[in-house]
Coordinates of C-alpha atoms in Angstrom, one line a residue:
M126 CA -19.2 -14.9 1.2
S127 CA -22.7 -15.2 2.8
N128 CA -23.8 -13.0 5.6
K129 CA -26.3 -15.6 6.7
W130 CA -26.2 -17.3 10.1
P131 CA -27.1 -21.0 9.6
R132 CA -28.9 -23.1 12.2
L133 CA -26.6 -25.4 14.2
D134 CA -27.6 -28.5 16.2
Y135 CA -24.5 -29.8 18.0
L136 CA -26.1 -33.0 19.2
S137 CA -27.0 -34.0 15.6
W138 CA -23.4 -33.8 14.4
R139 CA -21.3 -34.2 17.6
E140 CA -19.6 -37.4 16.4
T141 CA -18.5 -35.6 13.2
C142 CA -17.5 -32.6 15.2
S143 CA -15.4 -34.7 17.6
A144 CA -13.7 -36.3 14.6
L145 CA -13.0 -33.0 12.9
H146 CA -11.6 -31.7 16.2
L147 CA -9.0 -34.5 16.3
Y148 CA -8.1 -34.0 12.6
L149 CA -7.5 -30.3 13.2
Q150 CA -5.4 -31.3 16.2
I151 CA -3.2 -33.5 14.1
A152 CA -2.6 -30.7 11.6
G153 CA -2.2 -28.1 14.3
K154 CA 0.3 -30.2 16.2
Y155 CA 2.4 -30.5 13.1
R156 CA 2.3 -26.7 12.7
L157 CA 3.2 -26.3 16.4
A158 CA 6.1 -28.7 16.1
H159 CA 7.7 -26.8 13.3
S160 CA 7.0 -23.1 14.1
P161 CA 9.0 -21.0 16.5
W162 CA 6.9 -20.1 19.6
L163 CA 4.8 -17.0 19.3
N164 CA 3.3 -15.4 22.4
H165 CA 0.2 -17.1 23.8
S166 CA 0.5 -20.1 21.4
W167 CA -0.4 -17.9 18.4
N168 CA 2.0 -20.0 16.3
A169 CA -0.4 -23.0 16.5
T170 CA -3.7 -21.7 15.3
F171 CA -5.9 -21.8 12.2
Y172 CA -7.6 -18.9 10.4
V173 CA -11.1 -18.8 8.8
T174 CA -11.2 -18.5 5.0
P175 CA -14.1 -18.4 2.6
R176 CA -13.6 -22.2 1.9
G177 CA -12.6 -23.5 5.4
L178 CA -9.6 -23.2 7.7
V179 CA -6.0 -22.6 6.9
S180 CA -2.7 -22.8 8.9
S181 CA -0.7 -20.1 7.2
P182 CA 2.8 -21.0 6.0
I183 CA 4.7 -23.5 8.2
P184 CA 8.5 -23.3 8.1
D185 CA 9.2 -26.9 7.3
G186 CA 10.9 -28.2 4.1
P187 CA 10.2 -25.8 1.3
G188 CA 7.5 -24.1 3.4
I189 CA 4.1 -25.8 3.7
E190 CA 0.5 -24.5 4.2
I191 CA -2.4 -26.8 5.3
A192 CA -6.0 -26.0 4.3
F193 CA -9.2 -27.7 5.3
D194 CA -11.5 -27.2 2.4
F195 CA -15.1 -27.5 3.7
H196 CA -16.7 -26.9 0.3
D197 CA -14.9 -29.8 -1.5
H198 CA -14.2 -31.6 1.7
M199 CA -10.5 -32.0 1.2
V200 CA -7.3 -31.5 3.2
V201 CA -5.0 -29.6 0.8
G202 CA -1.3 -29.0 1.3
T203 CA 0.8 -26.6 -0.8
C204 CA 4.5 -25.9 -0.6
G205 CA 7.1 -23.4 -1.7
S206 CA 8.3 -25.6 -4.6
G207 CA 4.9 -25.4 -6.2
R208 CA 3.7 -28.9 -5.4
T209 CA 0.2 -29.6 -4.1
A210 CA -1.0 -32.7 -2.3
S211 CA -4.5 -33.6 -1.0
F212 CA -6.8 -36.3 0.4
A213 CA -10.5 -36.4 0.9
L214 CA -12.4 -35.8 4.2
G215 CA -15.0 -38.4 4.8
P216 CA -15.9 -41.3 7.1
T217 CA -12.7 -42.8 8.5
T218 CA -10.7 -43.4 11.6
V219 CA -8.3 -41.0 13.3
A220 CA -5.5 -43.4 12.7
A221 CA -6.2 -43.5 9.0
F222 CA -6.5 -39.7 8.8
R223 CA -3.1 -39.4 10.6
A224 CA -1.5 -41.8 8.1
N225 CA -2.9 -39.8 5.2
F226 CA -1.7 -36.6 6.7
V227 CA 1.8 -37.9 7.3
Q228 CA 2.0 -39.0 3.6
L229 CA 0.8 -35.6 2.5
I230 CA 3.5 -33.8 4.4
A231 CA 6.2 -36.2 3.1
D232 CA 4.9 -35.7 -0.5
L233 CA 5.4 -32.0 0.0
G234 CA 9.0 -32.4 1.2
G235 CA 8.3 -31.8 4.8
T236 CA 9.1 -33.7 8.0
P237 CA 5.9 -35.2 9.4
T238 CA 6.8 -35.2 13.1
F239 CA 4.5 -34.0 15.9
N240 CA 3.2 -35.0 19.3
D241 CA 0.9 -37.9 18.9
T242 CA -1.5 -37.4 21.8
P243 CA -4.6 -35.2 21.7
N244 CA -4.9 -32.2 24.0
E245 CA -7.9 -30.8 26.0
V246 CA -10.1 -33.8 25.3
P247 CA -11.3 -36.4 27.9
N248 CA -9.5 -39.8 27.9
P249 CA -7.1 -39.0 25.1
I250 CA -6.0 -41.9 22.8
P251 CA -2.8 -41.5 20.7
F252 CA -3.8 -40.6 17.2
R253 CA -2.1 -43.7 15.7
E254 CA -4.0 -46.0 18.0
D255 CA -7.5 -44.5 17.5
H256 CA -9.1 -47.0 15.1
R257 CA -12.8 -46.3 16.0
D258 CA -14.9 -45.6 12.9
R259 CA -15.9 -41.9 12.7
P260 CA -18.7 -40.4 10.6
Y261 CA -18.5 -37.3 8.4
D262 CA -21.6 -35.3 7.9
R263 CA -20.8 -33.0 5.0
E264 CA -23.8 -30.7 5.4
A265 CA -23.2 -30.2 9.1
V266 CA -19.5 -29.3 8.4
Q267 CA -20.6 -26.8 5.8
R268 CA -23.1 -25.2 8.3
Y269 CA -20.4 -25.1 10.9
H270 CA -18.1 -23.4 8.4
Q271 CA -20.8 -20.8 7.5
A272 CA -21.1 -20.0 11.2
L273 CA -17.4 -19.6 11.5
V274 CA -17.4 -17.2 8.6
A275 CA -20.2 -15.1 10.2
A276 CA -18.6 -15.0 13.6
D277 CA -15.2 -14.2 12.2
R278 CA -16.7 -11.2 10.4
V279 CA -18.1 -9.8 13.6
F280 CA -15.0 -10.6 15.7
N281 CA -12.7 -8.9 13.2
R282 CA -14.9 -5.8 13.2
F283 CA -14.9 -5.8 17.0
R284 CA -11.1 -6.0 16.8
T285 CA -10.8 -2.7 14.9
S286 CA -11.9 -0.6 17.8
F287 CA -8.9 -1.5 20.0
L288 CA -5.4 0.1 19.8
G289 CA -3.8 -2.0 22.5
K290 CA -2.4 -5.5 22.0
S291 CA -4.9 -7.8 20.5
S292 CA -4.8 -11.3 19.2
P293 CA -5.7 -12.1 15.6
V294 CA -9.1 -13.8 15.2
H295 CA -8.0 -17.4 15.1
L296 CA -9.1 -20.9 15.9
F297 CA -7.4 -22.9 18.7
W298 CA -7.5 -26.6 17.9
G299 CA -7.1 -27.5 21.6
A300 CA -10.7 -26.6 22.6
L301 CA -11.9 -26.0 19.0
D302 CA -12.8 -22.4 19.7
L303 CA -12.6 -19.3 17.4
A304 CA -11.3 -16.6 19.7
V305 CA -10.2 -13.0 19.9
T306 CA -8.4 -11.6 23.0
R307 CA -7.6 -8.0 24.2
F308 CA -4.8 -7.2 26.6
S309 CA -4.6 -4.5 29.2
G310 CA -0.9 -4.2 28.9
R311 CA -0.2 -5.3 32.5
R312 CA 1.2 -8.5 33.9
A313 CA -1.2 -11.0 35.4
P314 CA -0.8 -13.2 38.4
L315 CA 0.6 -16.7 37.6
H316 CA -2.3 -18.8 36.2
P317 CA -3.1 -21.9 38.3
A318 CA -3.1 -24.1 35.1
G319 CA -4.4 -27.6 35.7
I320 CA -6.2 -27.8 32.3
P321 CA -6.7 -31.5 31.4
S322 CA -4.2 -32.7 28.8
L323 CA -2.6 -29.3 28.5
P324 CA 1.0 -28.7 29.8
D325 CA 0.9 -26.3 32.7
N326 CA 3.6 -24.0 31.2
V327 CA 1.5 -23.5 28.1
A328 CA -1.5 -22.4 30.1
Q329 CA 0.6 -20.1 32.3
E330 CA 2.3 -18.5 29.3
A331 CA -1.0 -18.0 27.6
Y332 CA -2.3 -16.0 30.6
D333 CA 0.8 -14.1 31.8
R334 CA -0.9 -10.8 30.9
E335 CA -4.3 -9.4 31.8
V336 CA -6.9 -10.4 29.2
S337 CA -10.5 -10.0 28.1
S338 CA -11.2 -12.8 25.8
A339 CA -14.3 -13.9 23.7
G340 CA -14.9 -16.8 21.4
F341 CA -17.2 -19.3 19.8
W342 CA -17.6 -23.1 20.5
P343 CA -19.6 -25.4 18.2
G344 CA -20.5 -27.4 21.3
G345 CA -18.8 -29.6 23.9
N346 CA -16.6 -28.2 26.6
G347 CA -19.3 -28.8 29.2
I348 CA -22.2 -27.5 27.0
D349 CA -24.4 -29.4 24.5
Y350 CA -25.1 -26.5 22.2
P351 CA -23.1 -24.0 20.2
A352 CA -22.4 -20.8 22.1
F353 CA -20.3 -17.7 22.4
Y354 CA -18.3 -17.1 25.5
A355 CA -16.4 -14.3 27.2
Y356 CA -14.1 -14.2 30.3
A357 CA -11.4 -12.1 31.9
Y358 CA -8.2 -13.2 33.6
P359 CA -7.8 -12.3 36.3
A360 CA -11.5 -11.7 36.7
P361 CA -11.9 -8.4 38.6
N362 CA -14.2 -8.1 41.6
G363 CA -17.8 -7.8 40.5
Y364 CA -17.2 -9.2 37.1
R365 CA -19.6 -12.2 37.2
G366 CA -22.4 -9.9 38.3
A367 CA -21.9 -7.3 35.7
P368 CA -24.9 -6.6 33.4
V369 CA -24.1 -7.7 29.9
R370 CA -26.0 -7.7 26.6
P371 CA -28.1 -9.0 24.9
D372 CA -30.7 -10.3 27.3
A373 CA -30.0 -14.0 26.4
A374 CA -26.4 -13.7 27.8
F375 CA -25.8 -15.2 31.2
W376 CA -23.0 -16.1 33.7
H377 CA -22.2 -19.9 33.6
D378 CA -21.1 -20.9 37.1
G379 CA -19.5 -24.2 36.0
L380 CA -17.4 -22.6 33.3
S381 CA -16.9 -19.2 35.1
E382 CA -17.6 -17.4 31.9
F383 CA -20.3 -15.4 30.3
M384 CA -22.3 -17.4 27.7
L385 CA -24.5 -16.4 24.8
P386 CA -26.2 -19.3 23.1
Y387 CA -25.6 -19.3 19.3
D388 CA -29.4 -19.8 18.8
A389 CA -30.1 -16.5 20.4
V390 CA -27.8 -14.8 17.9
Q391 CA -28.9 -16.8 14.9
S392 CA -32.6 -16.1 15.6
D393 CA -32.1 -12.4 16.4
A394 CA -33.5 -9.8 13.9
D395 CA -29.9 -8.5 13.6
P396 CA -27.5 -11.3 14.5
D397 CA -24.4 -9.2 13.9
A398 CA -25.6 -6.5 16.3
A399 CA -26.6 -9.0 19.0
L400 CA -23.1 -10.6 18.9
M401 CA -21.4 -7.2 18.9
A402 CA -23.4 -6.2 22.0
F403 CA -22.1 -9.3 23.8
L404 CA -18.5 -8.7 22.7
V405 CA -18.6 -5.0 23.7
S406 CA -20.5 -5.3 27.0
T407 CA -18.4 -8.2 28.3
Y408 CA -15.2 -6.4 27.4
E409 CA -16.4 -3.2 29.0
A410 CA -17.2 -5.1 32.2
A411 CA -13.6 -6.5 32.3
A412 CA -12.0 -3.1 31.4
D413 CA -14.0 -0.9 33.7
L414 CA -13.9 -3.2 36.8
G415 CA -10.3 -4.0 36.1
S416 CA -9.3 -0.3 35.7
W417 CA -7.9 -0.6 32.2
D418 CA -6.8 2.6 30.6
R419 CA -9.6 2.7 28.1
D420 CA -8.7 6.1 26.8
L421 CA -5.3 4.9 25.8
L422 CA -6.4 1.4 24.5
E423 CA -9.5 2.2 22.4
C424 CA -10.4 4.0 19.2
S425 CA -13.4 4.3 16.8
P426 CA -14.4 1.2 14.9
G427 CA -12.5 0.9 11.6
Q428 CA -14.2 1.8 8.3
P429 CA -13.1 1.0 4.8
R430 CA -10.8 3.7 3.2
K431 CA -10.9 5.9 6.3
V432 CA -7.7 6.4 8.2
R433 CA -7.9 6.5 11.9
A434 CA -7.1 10.0 13.3
P435 CA -3.9 9.9 15.5
D436 CA -4.3 10.5 19.2
A437 CA -2.3 13.7 19.0
E438 CA -4.8 15.2 16.6
R439 CA -7.7 13.9 18.6
A440 CA -6.3 15.5 21.8
K441 CA -5.9 18.8 19.9
V442 CA -9.4 18.9 18.4
S443 CA -11.4 17.1 21.1
P444 CA -11.3 19.0 24.3
V445 CA -12.4 17.4 27.6
A446 CA -16.1 17.8 28.0
T447 CA -16.3 18.6 31.7
D448 CA -18.1 21.9 31.1
A449 CA -20.6 20.5 28.5
P450 CA -24.2 20.4 29.7
V451 CA -25.7 17.1 31.0
E452 CA -29.4 16.6 30.3
R453 CA -31.6 14.4 32.5
E454 CA -34.8 12.6 31.5
D455 CA -36.4 11.4 34.7
G456 CA -39.4 9.1 34.8
A457 CA -41.4 7.4 37.5
S458 CA -39.4 4.2 37.4
K459 CA -36.6 4.8 34.9
G460 CA -34.5 7.7 33.6
R461 CA -31.3 8.6 31.9
Y462 CA -28.5 11.2 31.7
R463 CA -27.2 12.2 28.3
M464 CA -24.7 14.5 26.6
I465 CA -24.5 15.4 22.9
L466 CA -21.1 16.4 21.6
D467 CA -20.3 17.0 17.9
G468 CA -23.7 15.5 17.1
V469 CA -22.8 12.2 19.0
E470 CA -24.9 11.2 22.0
A471 CA -23.7 9.5 25.2
E472 CA -26.0 8.2 27.8
M473 CA -26.3 6.6 31.3
T474 CA -29.5 4.9 32.2
Y475 CA -30.9 4.3 35.7
S476 CA -33.8 2.7 37.5
R477 CA -35.6 3.8 40.7
A478 CA -35.9 1.2 43.4
G479 CA -38.2 3.0 45.8
D480 CA -38.2 6.7 46.9
G481 CA -34.6 6.7 48.2
L482 CA -32.7 4.5 45.9
I483 CA -31.4 4.8 42.3
I484 CA -29.7 2.0 40.4
I485 CA -27.3 3.0 37.6
D486 CA -27.9 0.3 34.9
H487 CA -25.7 1.1 32.0
T488 CA -23.3 3.7 30.5
E489 CA -22.9 4.0 26.7
V490 CA -20.2 6.3 25.4
P491 CA -19.6 5.9 21.6
A492 CA -16.0 5.4 20.5
A493 CA -16.0 8.8 18.9
L494 CA -16.2 10.4 22.3
R495 CA -13.5 8.4 24.0
G496 CA -10.9 10.4 25.8
R497 CA -13.2 13.3 26.6
K498 CA -14.3 12.2 30.1
V499 CA -17.9 12.1 28.9
G500 CA -18.7 9.0 30.9
E501 CA -17.1 10.4 34.0
R502 CA -19.1 13.6 33.7
L503 CA -22.4 11.6 33.5
V504 CA -21.5 9.7 36.7
Q505 CA -20.5 13.0 38.4
Q506 CA -23.9 14.5 37.5
A507 CA -25.7 11.5 39.0
V508 CA -23.7 11.9 42.2
E509 CA -24.5 15.6 42.5
D510 CA -28.2 14.9 41.9
A511 CA -28.2 12.1 44.5
R512 CA -26.8 14.5 47.1
R513 CA -29.3 17.2 46.3
E514 CA -32.2 14.8 46.3
K515 CA -30.9 12.8 49.3
V516 CA -31.1 9.5 47.6
A517 CA -28.5 6.6 47.5
L518 CA -26.9 5.1 44.4
I519 CA -26.2 1.5 43.5
P520 CA -23.8 1.4 40.5
L521 CA -24.6 -1.9 38.9
C522 CA -23.0 -0.6 35.7
P523 CA -19.3 -1.6 35.7
F524 CA -18.2 1.8 34.3
A525 CA -20.1 3.8 36.9
K526 CA -18.9 1.5 39.7
A527 CA -15.3 1.9 38.5
Q528 CA -15.6 5.7 38.3
I529 CA -17.1 6.0 41.8
G530 CA -14.3 3.7 43.1
R531 CA -11.7 6.1 41.7
H532 CA -13.3 9.1 43.4
P533 CA -13.5 8.6 47.2
E534 CA -15.2 12.0 47.4
W535 CA -18.2 10.6 45.5
Q536 CA -18.7 7.6 47.7
D537 CA -20.9 9.3 50.3
V538 CA -23.9 8.7 48.0
L539 CA -23.5 4.9 47.9
R540 CA -26.0 2.8 49.7
Q541 CA -24.6 1.7 53.0
S542 CA -24.9 -2.0 53.6

């Protein structure tokens, strides 16, 4: 499996991408029709493999699994009785693909029934009535698959640092997005729904718990380029203005999500690190501003053959660090606070905006120091210094803002509007 990030040009293959999107919807709707409902529509998704995308076993007939093989460009079905059936991916019509897929399921002993209308696409035409010729760009499909493999690798590594409820890394065929979602554990307000060509109850069930979600689109959905996205539901106050990384990330007003163009990741000296920075910083903005219990929900990133230490052991061997020294490095325009515990450094950076104003930019507490109140201690030191120096603070950093919000006794140092 290659670690390379290929170049992607959505506009050059958007007709093939649109066709592939509809083909995946046909197979996904078959899975949805025959699988018991799993929270947040997780029973309907596809998963990235070294060769393409796979459905996992579908409880129909002898048990059927559907794979899209983007190396040999085939749709392959296997079943519990040992039979295999397949047909080629290539230039065709949606109606012809549907007919081939129906025959494949019947040949495997399944029942090829499913809803025949696309979801989450403009002006949906029933699959059986869509006779427009569609191209199939084999090289573009292979590049898209290579991008999925690379994104899936980083998404799965990101997933290992969360102990709370988290989705698998999976592809939703509705919007053709590879996604991973973290949950706070709390109920969310009823979602307003209204997503085109998607039943309201599906959208409302998908968002019935607080989430921080991130994913990857090949293009479309209001943008003409491949991009990573991140959003929170419900979005906490201040979320859209939170500083996120890397520098190429931005808030998209039309989509109400943070966006990171794929090209910015692909061209970075360390693409995996650039994407991980986006995933971590957007999640931290949602968790800090939304007052998630991060000490309970998070852990160190997973490593091969290394068992995570249980919380009880961590609590016993990792005392709270309220009495540990906080060092300050103060410059003419910028500075930082830092703590080093057990050889691990945490820091909080700030900028000066004139003689009487300090802006807290960012707080970075490695996962190994979670649960020891290190970040809180850094903010507390900034508050104490601000009082002594008679300066005001603006906490742009979501973590610092959330900490000061939880401590009314610290709020005297905030800049008065």
